[in-house]
PDB file of C-alpha atoms and ligand atoms in Angstrom:
ATOM      1  CA  MET A  57       4.371 -13.252  16.631  1.00 92.00           C
ATOM      2  CA  SER A  58       3.520 -12.240  13.082  1.00 97.00           C
ATOM      3  CA  TYR A  59       5.331  -9.464  11.249  1.00 98.00           C
ATOM      4  CA  ILE A  60       2.235  -7.255  11.375  1.00 98.00           C
ATOM      5  CA  GLU A  61      -0.517  -7.646  13.978  1.00 98.00           C
ATOM      6  CA  LEU A  62      -3.515  -5.439  14.435  1.00 98.00           C
ATOM      7  CA  ILE A  63      -5.124  -6.321  17.749  1.00 98.00           C
ATOM      8  CA  ASN A  64      -8.600  -5.059  18.667  1.00 98.00           C
ATOM      9  CA  SER A  65      -7.998  -1.751  16.918  1.00 98.00           C
ATOM     10  CA  ASN A  66     -10.721   0.897  17.057  1.00 98.00           C
ATOM     11  CA  LYS A  67     -10.915   4.185  15.218  1.00 98.00           C
ATOM     12  CA  SER A  68     -13.763   6.654  15.055  1.00 98.00           C
ATOM     13  CA  TYR A  69     -14.069  10.092  13.543  1.00 97.00           C
ATOM     14  CA  ILE A  70     -16.152  12.875  14.962  1.00 95.00           C
ATOM     15  CA  VAL A  71     -18.010  14.761  12.250  1.00 93.00           C
ATOM     16  CA  GLY A  72     -20.082  17.604  13.626  1.00 95.00           C
ATOM     17  CA  GLU A  73     -22.344  16.109  16.280  1.00 94.00           C
ATOM     18  CA  SER A  74     -21.990  12.502  15.146  1.00 96.00           C
ATOM     19  CA  LYS A  75     -19.372   9.801  15.647  1.00 96.00           C
ATOM     20  CA  ILE A  76     -18.426   7.498  12.755  1.00 96.00           C
ATOM     21  CA  ASP A  77     -16.926   4.161  13.758  1.00 97.00           C
ATOM     22  CA  ALA A  78     -14.542   3.631  10.827  1.00 98.00           C
ATOM     23  CA  ASN A  79     -12.784   0.580  12.362  1.00 98.00           C
ATOM     24  CA  LYS A  80     -14.441  -1.582  15.019  1.00 98.00           C
ATOM     25  CA  ASP A  81     -12.377  -4.121  16.916  1.00 98.00           C
ATOM     26  CA  VAL A  82     -10.195  -4.847  13.883  1.00 98.00           C
ATOM     27  CA  SER A  83      -7.712  -7.712  14.304  1.00 98.00           C
ATOM     28  CA  PHE A  84      -5.569  -9.506  11.719  1.00 98.00           C
ATOM     29  CA  GLN A  85      -2.075 -10.793  11.128  1.00 98.00           C
ATOM     30  CA  ILE A  86       0.266 -10.486   8.163  1.00 98.00           C
ATOM     31  CA  GLU A  87       3.536 -12.353   7.630  1.00 98.00           C
ATOM     32  CA  GLN A  88       6.671 -10.776   6.189  1.00 97.00           C
ATOM     33  CA  GLY A  89       6.862 -10.822   2.389  1.00 97.00           C
ATOM     34  CA  GLU A  90       3.186 -11.583   1.875  1.00 97.00           C
ATOM     35  CA  LEU A  91       1.024  -9.985  -0.769  1.00 98.00           C
ATOM     36  CA  VAL A  92      -2.166  -9.086   1.087  1.00 98.00           C
ATOM     37  CA  ILE A  93      -5.453  -7.784  -0.264  1.00 98.00           C
ATOM     38  CA  VAL A  94      -7.848  -5.891   1.965  1.00 98.00           C
ATOM     39  CA  LEU A  95     -11.194  -6.240   0.213  1.00 98.00           C
ATOM     40  CA  GLY A  96     -14.454  -4.452   0.909  1.00 98.00           C
ATOM     41  CA  ALA A  97     -17.082  -2.057  -0.379  1.00 97.00           C
ATOM     42  CA  SER A  98     -16.689   1.698  -0.249  1.00 96.00           C
ATOM     43  CA  GLY A  99     -16.916   2.883   3.359  1.00 97.00           C
ATOM     44  CA  ALA A 100     -15.947  -0.515   4.829  1.00 98.00           C
ATOM     45  CA  GLY A 101     -12.948   0.973   6.624  1.00 98.00           C
ATOM     46  CA  LYS A 102     -10.138  -0.162   4.324  1.00 98.00           C
ATOM     47  CA  SER A 103      -8.329   3.153   3.930  1.00 97.00           C
ATOM     48  CA  THR A 104      -8.558   3.700   7.669  1.00 98.00           C
ATOM     49  CA  VAL A 105      -6.712   0.399   8.200  1.00 98.00           C
ATOM     50  CA  LEU A 106      -4.068   1.378   5.654  1.00 97.00           C
ATOM     51  CA  ASN A 107      -3.569   4.821   7.187  1.00 97.00           C
ATOM     52  CA  LEU A 108      -3.161   3.252  10.632  1.00 98.00           C
ATOM     53  CA  LEU A 109      -0.639   0.688   9.329  1.00 98.00           C
ATOM     54  CA  GLY A 110       1.266   3.502   7.621  1.00 97.00           C
ATOM     55  CA  GLY A 111       1.409   5.738  10.660  1.00 97.00           C
ATOM     56  CA  MET A 112      -0.577   8.441   8.853  1.00 96.00           C
ATOM     57  CA  ASP A 113      -3.343   8.272  11.409  1.00 96.00           C
ATOM     58  CA  THR A 114      -3.577   7.050  15.016  1.00 97.00           C
ATOM     59  CA  ASN A 115      -6.156   4.690  16.484  1.00 98.00           C
ATOM     60  CA  ASP A 116      -8.291   5.226  19.596  1.00 98.00           C
ATOM     61  CA  SER A 117      -7.470   1.864  21.186  1.00 98.00           C
ATOM     62  CA  GLY A 118      -5.794  -1.426  20.351  1.00 98.00           C
ATOM     63  CA  SER A 119      -2.311  -2.428  19.188  1.00 98.00           C
ATOM     64  CA  ILE A 120      -0.618  -1.973  15.814  1.00 98.00           C
ATOM     65  CA  ILE A 121       2.429  -4.202  15.924  1.00 98.00           C
ATOM     66  CA  ILE A 122       4.889  -3.768  13.069  1.00 97.00           C
ATOM     67  CA  ASP A 123       8.013  -5.922  13.184  1.00 96.00           C
ATOM     68  CA  GLY A 124       7.754  -6.353  16.954  1.00 96.00           C
ATOM     69  CA  LYS A 125       7.010  -2.712  17.818  1.00 97.00           C
ATOM     70  CA  ASP A 126       3.618  -1.305  18.783  1.00 98.00           C
ATOM     71  CA  ILE A 127       3.362   1.869  16.720  1.00 98.00           C
ATOM     72  CA  ALA A 128       0.026   2.671  18.376  1.00 98.00           C
ATOM     73  CA  GLY A 129       2.120   3.911  21.307  1.00 96.00           C
ATOM     74  CA  TYR A 130       4.392   6.104  19.169  1.00 98.00           C
ATOM     75  CA  ASN A 131       4.579   9.873  19.605  1.00 97.00           C
ATOM     76  CA  ASN A 132       4.582  12.222  16.591  1.00 96.00           C
ATOM     77  CA  LYS A 133       8.357  12.161  16.164  1.00 97.00           C
ATOM     78  CA  GLN A 134       8.466   8.348  16.264  1.00 98.00           C
ATOM     79  CA  LEU A 135       5.594   8.147  13.785  1.00 97.00           C
ATOM     80  CA  CYS A 136       7.355  10.581  11.475  1.00 96.00           C
ATOM     81  CA  ASP A 137      10.542   8.463  11.540  1.00 96.00           C
ATOM     82  CA  TYR A 138       8.472   5.332  10.979  1.00 97.00           C
ATOM     83  CA  ARG A 139       6.681   6.811   7.935  1.00 96.00           C
ATOM     84  CA  ARG A 140       9.944   8.117   6.583  1.00 94.00           C
ATOM     85  CA  ASN A 141      12.041   4.970   6.937  1.00 93.00           C
ATOM     86  CA  ASP A 142       9.747   1.978   6.905  1.00 94.00           C
ATOM     87  CA  VAL A 143       6.683   2.725   4.779  1.00 96.00           C
ATOM     88  CA  GLY A 144       6.104   3.161   1.060  1.00 95.00           C
ATOM     89  CA  PHE A 145       2.686   4.500   0.055  1.00 96.00           C
ATOM     90  CA  VAL A 146       0.958   4.253  -3.322  1.00 95.00           C
ATOM     91  CA  PHE A 147      -2.311   6.129  -3.904  1.00 92.00           C
ATOM     92  CA  GLN A 148      -5.089   5.793  -6.468  1.00 91.00           C
ATOM     93  CA  PHE A 149      -4.284   9.112  -8.150  1.00 91.00           C
ATOM     94  CA  TYR A 150      -0.475   8.785  -8.065  1.00 93.00           C
ATOM     95  CA  ASN A 151       0.158  12.116  -6.244  1.00 94.00           C
ATOM     96  CA  LEU A 152       3.245  12.999  -8.284  1.00 97.00           C
ATOM     97  CA  VAL A 153       4.745  16.486  -8.231  1.00 97.00           C
ATOM     98  CA  ALA A 154       3.760  17.953 -11.622  1.00 97.00           C
ATOM     99  CA  ASN A 155       6.827  20.120 -12.238  1.00 97.00           C
ATOM    100  CA  LEU A 156       9.378  17.435 -11.384  1.00 98.00           C
ATOM    101  CA  SER A 157      10.541  14.708 -13.786  1.00 98.00           C
ATOM    102  CA  ALA A 158       9.979  11.007 -13.075  1.00 98.00           C
ATOM    103  CA  LYS A 159      13.504  10.734 -11.685  1.00 98.00           C
ATOM    104  CA  GLU A 160      13.142  13.875  -9.574  1.00 98.00           C
ATOM    105  CA  ASN A 161       9.873  12.560  -8.121  1.00 97.00           C
ATOM    106  CA  VAL A 162      11.681   9.385  -7.066  1.00 97.00           C
ATOM    107  CA  ASP A 163      14.677  11.362  -5.756  1.00 96.00           C
ATOM    108  CA  LEU A 164      12.338  13.336  -3.505  1.00 94.00           C
ATOM    109  CA  ALA A 165      11.582  10.168  -1.581  1.00 92.00           C
ATOM    110  CA  SER A 166      15.031   8.601  -1.664  1.00 91.00           C
ATOM    111  CA  GLU A 167      16.652  11.776  -0.340  1.00 91.00           C
ATOM    112  CA  ILE A 168      14.876  11.441   2.994  1.00 91.00           C
ATOM    113  CA  VAL A 169      16.201   7.980   3.880  1.00 91.00           C
ATOM    114  CA  SER A 170      19.713   6.681   4.457  1.00 89.00           C
ATOM    115  CA  ASP A 171      19.455   3.310   2.673  1.00 88.00           C
ATOM    116  CA  ALA A 172      17.654   4.384  -0.504  1.00 92.00           C
ATOM    117  CA  LEU A 173      17.962   2.445  -3.750  1.00 92.00           C
ATOM    118  CA  ASP A 174      19.323   4.126  -6.872  1.00 94.00           C
ATOM    119  CA  SER A 175      16.438   6.104  -8.396  1.00 95.00           C
ATOM    120  CA  THR A 176      17.420   5.473 -12.024  1.00 96.00           C
ATOM    121  CA  GLN A 177      17.715   1.738 -11.378  1.00 93.00           C
ATOM    122  CA  VAL A 178      14.325   1.607  -9.681  1.00 93.00           C
ATOM    123  CA  LEU A 179      12.714   3.402 -12.635  1.00 95.00           C
ATOM    124  CA  ILE A 180      14.362   0.864 -14.968  1.00 93.00           C
ATOM    125  CA  ASP A 181      13.045  -1.958 -12.758  1.00 89.00           C
ATOM    126  CA  VAL A 182       9.462  -0.718 -13.140  1.00 90.00           C
ATOM    127  CA  GLY A 183       9.884  -0.583 -16.921  1.00 90.00           C
ATOM    128  CA  LEU A 184      10.336   3.165 -17.329  1.00 95.00           C
ATOM    129  CA  GLU A 185      13.883   3.286 -18.732  1.00 95.00           C
ATOM    130  CA  LYS A 186      12.678   5.503 -21.601  1.00 96.00           C
ATOM    131  CA  ARG A 187      10.666   7.813 -19.341  1.00 97.00           C
ATOM    132  CA  ILE A 188      13.197   8.813 -16.708  1.00 97.00           C
ATOM    133  CA  ASN A 189      13.325  12.502 -17.656  1.00 98.00           C
ATOM    134  CA  ASN A 190       9.656  12.939 -18.578  1.00 98.00           C
ATOM    135  CA  PHE A 191       7.232  15.000 -16.538  1.00 98.00           C
ATOM    136  CA  PRO A 192       4.011  13.457 -15.175  1.00 97.00           C
ATOM    137  CA  ALA A 193       1.831  15.224 -17.789  1.00 97.00           C
ATOM    138  CA  GLN A 194       3.861  13.497 -20.517  1.00 97.00           C
ATOM    139  CA  LEU A 195       3.137  10.039 -19.094  1.00 97.00           C
ATOM    140  CA  SER A 196       0.090   7.759 -19.342  1.00 95.00           C
ATOM    141  CA  GLY A 197      -1.862   6.873 -16.193  1.00 94.00           C
ATOM    142  CA  GLY A 198      -0.140   3.500 -15.935  1.00 93.00           C
ATOM    143  CA  GLU A 199       3.278   5.095 -16.353  1.00 94.00           C
ATOM    144  CA  GLN A 200       2.482   7.686 -13.689  1.00 96.00           C
ATOM    145  CA  GLN A 201       1.440   4.919 -11.312  1.00 92.00           C
ATOM    146  CA  ARG A 202       4.701   3.106 -12.048  1.00 94.00           C
ATOM    147  CA  VAL A 203       6.614   6.289 -11.138  1.00 96.00           C
ATOM    148  CA  ALA A 204       4.601   6.398  -7.903  1.00 96.00           C
ATOM    149  CA  ILE A 205       5.506   2.760  -7.194  1.00 94.00           C
ATOM    150  CA  ALA A 206       9.159   3.486  -7.994  1.00 94.00           C
ATOM    151  CA  ARG A 207       9.017   6.414  -5.583  1.00 95.00           C
ATOM    152  CA  ALA A 208       7.564   4.185  -2.868  1.00 95.00           C
ATOM    153  CA  ILE A 209      10.027   1.315  -3.343  1.00 93.00           C
ATOM    154  CA  ALA A 210      13.125   3.513  -3.788  1.00 93.00           C
ATOM    155  CA  LYS A 211      12.959   4.087  -0.044  1.00 92.00           C
ATOM    156  CA  ASN A 212      13.485   0.353   0.390  1.00 89.00           C
ATOM    157  CA  PRO A 213      10.469   0.189   2.733  1.00 93.00           C
ATOM    158  CA  LYS A 214       9.590  -2.645   5.087  1.00 91.00           C
ATOM    159  CA  ILE A 215       6.000  -2.419   3.972  1.00 97.00           C
ATOM    160  CA  LEU A 216       4.397  -1.142   0.808  1.00 97.00           C
ATOM    161  CA  LEU A 217       0.849   0.126   1.301  1.00 97.00           C
ATOM    162  CA  CYS A 218      -1.305   0.647  -1.784  1.00 97.00           C
ATOM    163  CA  ASP A 219      -4.754   2.260  -1.651  1.00 96.00           C
ATOM    164  CA  GLU A 220      -6.798   1.305  -4.764  1.00 94.00           C
ATOM    165  CA  PRO A 221      -3.610   1.380  -6.891  1.00 94.00           C
ATOM    166  CA  THR A 222      -5.436   0.265 -10.047  1.00 93.00           C
ATOM    167  CA  GLY A 223      -8.593   2.292  -9.410  1.00 91.00           C
ATOM    168  CA  ALA A 224      -7.805   4.898 -12.053  1.00 90.00           C
ATOM    169  CA  LEU A 225      -6.241   2.533 -14.601  1.00 89.00           C
ATOM    170  CA  ASP A 226      -7.632   0.593 -17.540  1.00 88.00           C
ATOM    171  CA  TYR A 227      -7.755  -3.197 -17.427  1.00 89.00           C
ATOM    172  CA  ASN A 228      -4.393  -4.082 -18.990  1.00 88.00           C
ATOM    173  CA  THR A 229      -2.483  -1.278 -17.323  1.00 88.00           C
ATOM    174  CA  GLY A 230      -4.026  -2.277 -14.004  1.00 90.00           C
ATOM    175  CA  LYS A 231      -2.761  -5.810 -14.509  1.00 92.00           C
ATOM    176  CA  GLN A 232       0.779  -4.564 -15.222  1.00 90.00           C
ATOM    177  CA  VAL A 233       0.745  -2.565 -11.993  1.00 90.00           C
ATOM    178  CA  LEU A 234      -0.521  -5.576 -10.012  1.00 94.00           C
ATOM    179  CA  GLN A 235       2.239  -7.703 -11.559  1.00 93.00           C
ATOM    180  CA  LEU A 236       4.804  -5.198 -10.387  1.00 90.00           C
ATOM    181  CA  LEU A 237       3.404  -5.291  -6.852  1.00 93.00           C
ATOM    182  CA  GLN A 238       3.295  -9.106  -6.818  1.00 93.00           C
ATOM    183  CA  ASP A 239       6.926  -9.188  -8.032  1.00 90.00           C
ATOM    184  CA  MET A 240       7.905  -6.896  -5.148  1.00 90.00           C
ATOM    185  CA  SER A 241       6.622  -9.437  -2.667  1.00 94.00           C
ATOM    186  CA  ARG A 242       7.893 -12.526  -4.521  1.00 93.00           C
ATOM    187  CA  GLU A 243      11.338 -11.281  -5.491  1.00 91.00           C
ATOM    188  CA  LYS A 244      12.223  -8.659  -2.868  1.00 89.00           C
ATOM    189  CA  HIS A 245      10.168 -10.101   0.005  1.00 93.00           C
ATOM    190  CA  THR A 246       8.578  -6.732   0.615  1.00 94.00           C
ATOM    191  CA  THR A 247       5.324  -6.984   2.546  1.00 97.00           C
ATOM    192  CA  VAL A 248       2.711  -5.535   0.192  1.00 98.00           C
ATOM    193  CA  VAL A 249      -0.795  -4.563   1.309  1.00 98.00           C
ATOM    194  CA  ILE A 250      -3.273  -3.625  -1.424  1.00 97.00           C
ATOM    195  CA  VAL A 251      -6.674  -2.132  -0.625  1.00 97.00           C
ATOM    196  CA  THR A 252      -9.386  -2.672  -3.237  1.00 97.00           C
ATOM    197  CA  HIS A 253     -13.139  -2.950  -3.697  1.00 96.00           C
ATOM    198  CA  ASN A 254     -12.567  -5.228  -6.714  1.00 95.00           C
ATOM    199  CA  ALA A 255     -13.149  -8.840  -5.621  1.00 95.00           C
ATOM    200  CA  ALA A 256     -11.746 -10.155  -8.916  1.00 94.00           C
ATOM    201  CA  ILE A 257      -8.249  -9.114  -7.834  1.00 95.00           C
ATOM    202  CA  ALA A 258      -8.361 -11.041  -4.550  1.00 96.00           C
ATOM    203  CA  PRO A 259      -7.195 -14.466  -5.904  1.00 95.00           C
ATOM    204  CA  ILE A 260      -3.687 -13.107  -6.620  1.00 96.00           C
ATOM    205  CA  ALA A 261      -3.036 -12.525  -2.912  1.00 97.00           C
ATOM    206  CA  ASP A 262      -1.389 -14.784  -0.319  1.00 98.00           C
ATOM    207  CA  ARG A 263      -3.874 -13.501   2.225  1.00 98.00           C
ATOM    208  CA  ILE A 264      -7.261 -11.854   1.807  1.00 98.00           C
ATOM    209  CA  ILE A 265      -8.755  -9.736   4.587  1.00 98.00           C
ATOM    210  CA  ARG A 266     -12.433  -8.999   3.933  1.00 98.00           C
ATOM    211  CA  MET A 267     -13.930  -5.932   5.586  1.00 98.00           C
ATOM    212  CA  GLN A 268     -17.535  -4.884   6.028  1.00 98.00           C
ATOM    213  CA  ASP A 269     -19.008  -2.027   8.001  1.00 98.00           C
ATOM    214  CA  GLY A 270     -15.745  -1.220   9.818  1.00 98.00           C
ATOM    215  CA  LYS A 271     -15.094  -4.822  10.842  1.00 98.00           C
ATOM    216  CA  VAL A 272     -13.004  -7.721   9.577  1.00 98.00           C
ATOM    217  CA  LYS A 273     -15.524 -10.201   8.217  1.00 98.00           C
ATOM    218  CA  ASP A 274     -12.995 -12.956   7.564  1.00 97.00           C
ATOM    219  CA  THR A 275      -9.406 -13.651   6.631  1.00 97.00           C
ATOM    220  CA  THR A 276      -8.348 -16.333   4.164  1.00 97.00           C
ATOM    221  CA  ILE A 277      -4.928 -17.719   3.411  1.00 97.00           C
ATOM    222  CA  ASN A 278      -4.449 -18.569  -0.235  1.00 96.00           C
ATOM    223  CA  LYS A 279      -1.905 -21.379  -0.624  1.00 95.00           C
ATOM    224  CA  GLU A 280      -1.937 -21.142  -4.406  1.00 95.00           C
ATOM    225  CA  PRO A 281      -2.386 -17.532  -5.481  1.00 95.00           C
ATOM    226  CA  GLN A 282      -3.502 -17.118  -9.075  1.00 92.00           C
ATOM    227  CA  SER A 283      -1.201 -15.600 -11.602  1.00 90.00           C
ATOM    228  CA  ILE A 284      -2.247 -12.130 -12.673  1.00 92.00           C
ATOM    229  CA  LYS A 285      -2.569 -13.043 -16.326  1.00 88.00           C
ATOM    230  CA  ASP A 286      -5.323 -15.525 -15.373  1.00 89.00           C
ATOM    231  CA  ILE A 287      -7.603 -13.149 -13.511  1.00 90.00           C
ATOM    232  CA  GLU A 288     -10.326 -11.121 -15.231  1.00 88.00           C
ATOM    233  CA  TRP A 289     -12.678  -8.329 -14.299  1.00 85.00           C
TER     234      TRP A 289
HETATM  235  N1  LIG B 490     -10.990  11.698   8.037  1.00 83.10           N
HETATM  236  C1  LIG B 490     -12.258  11.267   8.175  1.00 83.10           C
HETATM  237  N2  LIG B 490     -13.194  12.041   8.775  1.00 83.10           N
HETATM  238  C2  LIG B 490     -14.450  11.609   8.929  1.00 83.10           C
HETATM  239  N3  LIG B 490     -14.900  10.409   8.529  1.00 83.10           N
HETATM  240  C3  LIG B 490     -14.018   9.597   7.925  1.00 83.10           C
HETATM  241  C4  LIG B 490     -12.671   9.969   7.714  1.00 83.10           C
HETATM  242  N4  LIG B 490     -12.030   8.951   7.092  1.00 83.10           N
HETATM  243  C5  LIG B 490     -12.949   7.999   6.916  1.00 83.10           C
HETATM  244  N5  LIG B 490     -14.148   8.362   7.421  1.00 83.10           N
HETATM  245  C6  LIG B 490     -15.383   7.561   7.436  1.00 83.10           C
HETATM  246  O1  LIG B 490     -15.067   6.282   7.974  1.00 83.10           O
HETATM  247  C7  LIG B 490     -15.707   5.252   7.256  1.00 83.10           C
HETATM  248  C8  LIG B 490     -14.682   4.316   6.665  1.00 83.10           C
HETATM  249  O2  LIG B 490     -13.934   5.035   5.691  1.00 83.10           O
HETATM  250  P1  LIG B 490     -12.709   4.434   4.854  1.00 83.10           P
HETATM  251  O3  LIG B 490     -11.757   3.805   5.793  1.00 83.10           O
HETATM  252  O4  LIG B 490     -12.210   5.530   4.001  1.00 83.10           O
HETATM  253  O5  LIG B 490     -13.427   3.306   3.995  1.00 83.10           O
HETATM  254  P2  LIG B 490     -13.018   2.649   2.603  1.00 83.10           P
HETATM  255  O6  LIG B 490     -11.603   2.966   2.316  1.00 83.10           O
HETATM  256  O7  LIG B 490     -13.269   1.187   2.787  1.00 83.10           O
HETATM  257  O8  LIG B 490     -13.939   3.235   1.573  1.00 83.10           O
HETATM  258  C9  LIG B 490     -16.567   5.935   6.215  1.00 83.10           C
HETATM  259  O9  LIG B 490     -17.863   6.071   6.734  1.00 83.10           O
HETATM  260  C10 LIG B 490     -15.915   7.286   6.049  1.00 83.10           C
HETATM  261  O10 LIG B 490     -16.820   8.252   5.629  1.00 83.10           O
HETATM  262 MG1  LIG B 491     -10.753   3.967   0.730  1.00 83.10          MG
END
C-alpha cells in the first residue's frame, strides 16, 4: 500500500438549489517523501483534494488513506488531532498573524504539537536568520511565504500541503520557495504536495497528478525531475 491513497473519492457542495461536483471518483497514490504536483485549471478540484488530504474538509464517499489509516472515517476529534500533529499547510496568501513576529508566528504552530522543531532553527533553515524578530508587514512577499513554510514545517509534519504557494510571488522569489519545498522532500523525506495551475512548474515533481473538471485526468511518474533553476515560466 502506498503512503497516501485516495480511492474513488467524491465530494460535492450544495450551493443554493444546485449541486457542484468538486471531486468525482478521484483516485491516486503518493509515496512517502515524494514531491507531488497537482496540476489543473482554476475550478478543476485541486484545492478540494488538498483540503481532503489535510483533514480540513470531509468527502461524501471513498477512502483517504494516510500512512495506513483511512481518515475519511475519522470523527471531528480524530480529524482535529490529525490536522494538529500530521499536517503542515501553506497557503497562497501566507495567512500570517500580523501583530506577531516571524518567530512568534512559528511558535504558534510549534506550541500545539509535542515533537516540534526549534522555531529559531527552522527560520534559519529557510534563510530568515536576519528576519526572526520582524513583523509580517516588514517582510517581502517571499519572506512572508518562507515564514509560512517555517511555520508549517516546525510542526515536523508527515505531509506538507501547499495550495498555490508561489501564486502571489514574483518569478525569482517563487523559484526560491519551490527550492525550499523540493529540499524538504529530498533532505527531510517529507511528503510534499503542491497544487498549482502553472504547468511550467510540473517538471520539478516526482509525480504529477493532472486534474480536469473534478477528475484525475492522468498521473505521471517523473524519474528525473528537473532542477528548479532550469525551469522557466
Ligand atoms: N466551499 C465550497 N462551496 C461551494 N463550492 C465550492 C466550494 N469549494 C469549492 N467549490 C467549487 O468546487 C469546484 C472545485 O473547486 P476547487 O477545488 O477550489 O478548484 P481549484 O482549486 O482547482 O480551483 C469549483 O467549481 C468551486 O467553485
Ligand atoms: Mg484552488
